[in-house]
Coordinates of C-alpha atoms in Angstrom, one line a residue:
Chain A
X1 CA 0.0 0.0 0.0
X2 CA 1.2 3.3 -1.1
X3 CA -0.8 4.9 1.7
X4 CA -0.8 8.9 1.5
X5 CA 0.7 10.4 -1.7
X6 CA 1.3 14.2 -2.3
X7 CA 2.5 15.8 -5.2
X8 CA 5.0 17.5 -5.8
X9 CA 7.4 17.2 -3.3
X10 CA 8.9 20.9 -3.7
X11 CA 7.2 23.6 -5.7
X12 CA 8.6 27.6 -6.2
X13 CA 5.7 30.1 -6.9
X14 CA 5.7 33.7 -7.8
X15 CA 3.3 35.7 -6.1
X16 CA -0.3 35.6 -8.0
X17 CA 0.0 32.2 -9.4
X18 CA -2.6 29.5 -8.5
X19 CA -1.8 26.1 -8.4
X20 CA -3.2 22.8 -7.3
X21 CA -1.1 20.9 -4.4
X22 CA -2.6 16.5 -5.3
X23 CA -2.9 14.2 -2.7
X24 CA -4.3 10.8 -2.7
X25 CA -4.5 7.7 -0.4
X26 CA -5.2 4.1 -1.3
X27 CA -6.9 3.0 2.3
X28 CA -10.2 3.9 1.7
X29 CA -9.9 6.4 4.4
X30 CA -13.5 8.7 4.9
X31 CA -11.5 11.4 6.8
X32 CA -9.0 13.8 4.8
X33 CA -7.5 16.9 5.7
X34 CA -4.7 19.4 5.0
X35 CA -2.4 20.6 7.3
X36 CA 0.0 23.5 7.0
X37 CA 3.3 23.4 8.9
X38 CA 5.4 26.9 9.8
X39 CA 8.2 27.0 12.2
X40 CA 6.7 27.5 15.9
X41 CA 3.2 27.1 14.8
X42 CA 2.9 23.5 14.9
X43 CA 0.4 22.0 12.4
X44 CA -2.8 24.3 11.6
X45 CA -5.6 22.8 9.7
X46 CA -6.6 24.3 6.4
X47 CA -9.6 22.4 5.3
X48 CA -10.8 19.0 6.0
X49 CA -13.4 16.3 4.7
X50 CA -15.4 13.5 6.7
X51 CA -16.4 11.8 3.3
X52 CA -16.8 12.2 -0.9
X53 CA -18.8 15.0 -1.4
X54 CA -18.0 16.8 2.1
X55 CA -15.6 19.3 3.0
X56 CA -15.3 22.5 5.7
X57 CA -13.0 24.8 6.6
X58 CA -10.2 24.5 9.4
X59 CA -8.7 27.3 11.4
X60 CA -6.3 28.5 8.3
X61 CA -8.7 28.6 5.2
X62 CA -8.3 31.9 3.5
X63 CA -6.7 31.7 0.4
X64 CA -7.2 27.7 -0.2
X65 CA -9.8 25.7 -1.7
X66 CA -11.0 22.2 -1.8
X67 CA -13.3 19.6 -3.3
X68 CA -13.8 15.8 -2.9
X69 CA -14.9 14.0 -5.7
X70 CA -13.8 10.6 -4.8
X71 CA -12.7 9.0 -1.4
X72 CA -9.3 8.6 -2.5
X73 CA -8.5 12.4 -3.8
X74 CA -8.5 15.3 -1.7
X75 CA -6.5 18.5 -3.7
X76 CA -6.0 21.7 -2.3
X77 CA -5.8 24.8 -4.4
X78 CA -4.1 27.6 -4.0
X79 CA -6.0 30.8 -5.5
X80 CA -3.3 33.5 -6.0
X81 CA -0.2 32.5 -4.3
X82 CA 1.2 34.9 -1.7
X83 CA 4.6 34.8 0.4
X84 CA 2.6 33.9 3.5
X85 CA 1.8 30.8 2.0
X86 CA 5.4 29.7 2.1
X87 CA 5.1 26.6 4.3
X88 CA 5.2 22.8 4.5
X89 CA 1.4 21.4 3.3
X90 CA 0.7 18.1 4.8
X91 CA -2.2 15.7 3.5
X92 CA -3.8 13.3 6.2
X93 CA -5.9 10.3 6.5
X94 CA -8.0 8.2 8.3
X95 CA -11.0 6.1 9.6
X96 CA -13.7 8.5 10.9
X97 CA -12.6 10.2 14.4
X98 CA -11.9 7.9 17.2
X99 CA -11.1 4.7 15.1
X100 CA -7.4 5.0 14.9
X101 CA -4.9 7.7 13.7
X102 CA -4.0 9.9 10.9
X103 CA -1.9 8.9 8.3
X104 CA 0.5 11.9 6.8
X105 CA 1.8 12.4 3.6
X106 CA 5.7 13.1 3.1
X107 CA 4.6 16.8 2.5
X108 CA 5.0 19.7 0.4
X109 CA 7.0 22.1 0.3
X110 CA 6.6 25.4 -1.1
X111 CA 8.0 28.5 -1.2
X112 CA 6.2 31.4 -2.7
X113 CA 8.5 34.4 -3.8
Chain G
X1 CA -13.2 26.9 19.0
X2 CA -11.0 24.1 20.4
X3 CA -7.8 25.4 21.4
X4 CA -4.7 22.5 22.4
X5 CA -1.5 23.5 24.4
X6 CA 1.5 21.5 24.6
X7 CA 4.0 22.5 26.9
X8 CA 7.3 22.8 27.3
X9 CA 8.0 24.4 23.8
X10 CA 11.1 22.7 24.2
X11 CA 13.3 20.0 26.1
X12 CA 17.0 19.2 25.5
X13 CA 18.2 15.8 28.0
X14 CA 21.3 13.8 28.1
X15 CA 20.9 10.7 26.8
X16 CA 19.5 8.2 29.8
X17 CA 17.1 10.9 31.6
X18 CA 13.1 10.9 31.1
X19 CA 11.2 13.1 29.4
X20 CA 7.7 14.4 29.6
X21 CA 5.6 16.7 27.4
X22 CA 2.1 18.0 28.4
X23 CA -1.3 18.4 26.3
X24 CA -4.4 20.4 27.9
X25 CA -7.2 21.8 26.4
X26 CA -9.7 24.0 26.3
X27 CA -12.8 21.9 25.7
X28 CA -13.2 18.0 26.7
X29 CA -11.8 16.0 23.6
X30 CA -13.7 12.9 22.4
X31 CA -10.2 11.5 21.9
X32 CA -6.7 12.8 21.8
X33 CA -3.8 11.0 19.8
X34 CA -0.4 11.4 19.6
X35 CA 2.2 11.7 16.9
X36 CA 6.0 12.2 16.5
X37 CA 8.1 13.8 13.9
X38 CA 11.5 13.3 13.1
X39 CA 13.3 16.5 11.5
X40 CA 12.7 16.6 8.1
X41 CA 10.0 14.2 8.1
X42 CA 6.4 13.7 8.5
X43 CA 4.0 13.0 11.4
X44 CA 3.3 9.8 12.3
X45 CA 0.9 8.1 14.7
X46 CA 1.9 6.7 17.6
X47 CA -1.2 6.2 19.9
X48 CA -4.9 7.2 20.3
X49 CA -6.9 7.6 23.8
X50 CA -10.5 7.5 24.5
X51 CA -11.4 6.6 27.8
X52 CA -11.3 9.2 30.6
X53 CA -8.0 7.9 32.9
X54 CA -6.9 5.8 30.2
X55 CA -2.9 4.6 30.6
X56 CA -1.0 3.0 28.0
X57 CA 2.8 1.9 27.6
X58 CA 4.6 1.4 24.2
X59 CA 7.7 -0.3 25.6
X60 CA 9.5 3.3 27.1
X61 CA 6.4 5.8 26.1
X62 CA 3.8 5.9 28.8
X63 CA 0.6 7.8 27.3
X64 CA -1.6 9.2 29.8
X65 CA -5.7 10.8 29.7
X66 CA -6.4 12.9 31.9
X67 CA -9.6 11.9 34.4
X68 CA -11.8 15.1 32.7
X69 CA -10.8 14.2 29.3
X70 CA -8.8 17.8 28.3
X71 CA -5.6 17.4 29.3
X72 CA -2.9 14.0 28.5
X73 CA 0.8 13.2 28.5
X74 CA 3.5 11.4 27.4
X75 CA 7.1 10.2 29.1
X76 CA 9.9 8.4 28.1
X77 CA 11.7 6.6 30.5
X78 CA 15.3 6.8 29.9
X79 CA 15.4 8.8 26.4
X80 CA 17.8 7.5 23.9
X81 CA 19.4 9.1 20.7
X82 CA 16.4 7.3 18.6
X83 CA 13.8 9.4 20.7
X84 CA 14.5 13.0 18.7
X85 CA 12.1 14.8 17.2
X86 CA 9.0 16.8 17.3
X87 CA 6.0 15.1 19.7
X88 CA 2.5 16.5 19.0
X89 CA -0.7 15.8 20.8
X90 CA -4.0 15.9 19.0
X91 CA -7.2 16.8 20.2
X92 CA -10.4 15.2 17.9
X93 CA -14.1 15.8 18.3
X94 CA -14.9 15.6 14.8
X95 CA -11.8 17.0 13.4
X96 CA -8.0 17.1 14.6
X97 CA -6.4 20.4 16.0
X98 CA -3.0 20.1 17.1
X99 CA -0.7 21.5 19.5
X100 CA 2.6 23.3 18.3
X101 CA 4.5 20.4 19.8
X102 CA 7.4 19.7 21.8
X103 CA 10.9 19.3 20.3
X104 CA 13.0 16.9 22.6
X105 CA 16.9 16.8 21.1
X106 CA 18.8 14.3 23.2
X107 CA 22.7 15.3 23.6
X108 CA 24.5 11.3 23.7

């Protein structure tokens, strides 16, 4: 099992572009969310999903959207890039809430200049 | 909303001496769970609570749930090189909100 895949690993932006971070899990997990990581902020939620069909927003959404089509697919778009969107983006999975723990993709890391 | 608090910030040990980091907070969490990071890398699970006192051991790692169900810990007995990295506690009602972590760097 592959698990949680993101794509692309590292990505460089200028300001104003848009583009579409991918992530994808093979577990047949309801539960997806994204997670943004900056130094001494820990890991803030962006948007999040409890099924296909289903999504809301986290503590972090301006600027970012979503949409889940499938189960397995849960990308997160970035509208107009700015330089305080320069982070690490994780993608997460799992069973719904209190059946076991998330699973993280490797991550994404993107600097926008 | 739900707000989670992990203290300390930061922990630096020699090699050999325990380690504890602390999660509280504010509202009373369905279930908290527990993750560490290794620099550079990714989150990954290490343990999930639910029941209101709950204890659990993962060989060294002792996970604890706090009786009112908003605050939990984790120790290490006798931290070793291998234990470094960044240890989060997650708080989950319907979705998870973390806590900004401990780093724990362990001088051999």
């Amino acid at each position: 099992n592959a698990g949680v895949t993101q794509t692309p690993k590292f990505q460089v932006l200028k300001t104003g572009q848009s583009m579409t971070l991918q992530c994808a899990q093979d577990m047949n997990h309801e539960y997806m969310s994204w997670y943004r990581q900056d130094p001494g902020m820990g890991l803030r939620l962006i948007h999040y999903s409890v099924g296909a069909g289903i999504t809301d927003q986290g503590e972090v959404p301006n600027g970012y959207n979503v949409s889940r089509s499938t189960t397995e697919d849960f990308p997160l778009r970035l509208l107009s890039a700015a330089p305080s969107q320069t982070s690490v983006y994780f993608c997460a999975s799992s069973r719904p809430a209190g059946t076991g723990g998330y699973t993280f993709g490797s991550g994404t890391r993107l600097t926008v200049v | 909303g739900q707000q989670v608090m992990q203290i300390p910030q930061y922990q630096h040990v020699q090699e050999g001496e325990d380690f504890t980091t602390y999660c509280n907070s504010s509202t009373t969490l369905s279930n908290i769970q527990w993750y560490k990071q290794r620099p550079g890398g990714h989150p990954v699970f290490l343990i999930q609570l639910v029941k209101s006192g709950e204890v659990k051991k993962q060989k060294r790692l002792t996970f604890q749930f706090g009786e009112a169900k908003k605050n939990s810990s984790l120790h290490i007995t006798a931290t070793q090189t291998t234990d470094v990295g960044t240890y989060f506690c997650g708080g989950s009602n319907y979705k998870l909100t973390f806590g900004k972590g401990t780093l724990l760097t362990v001088n051999p």
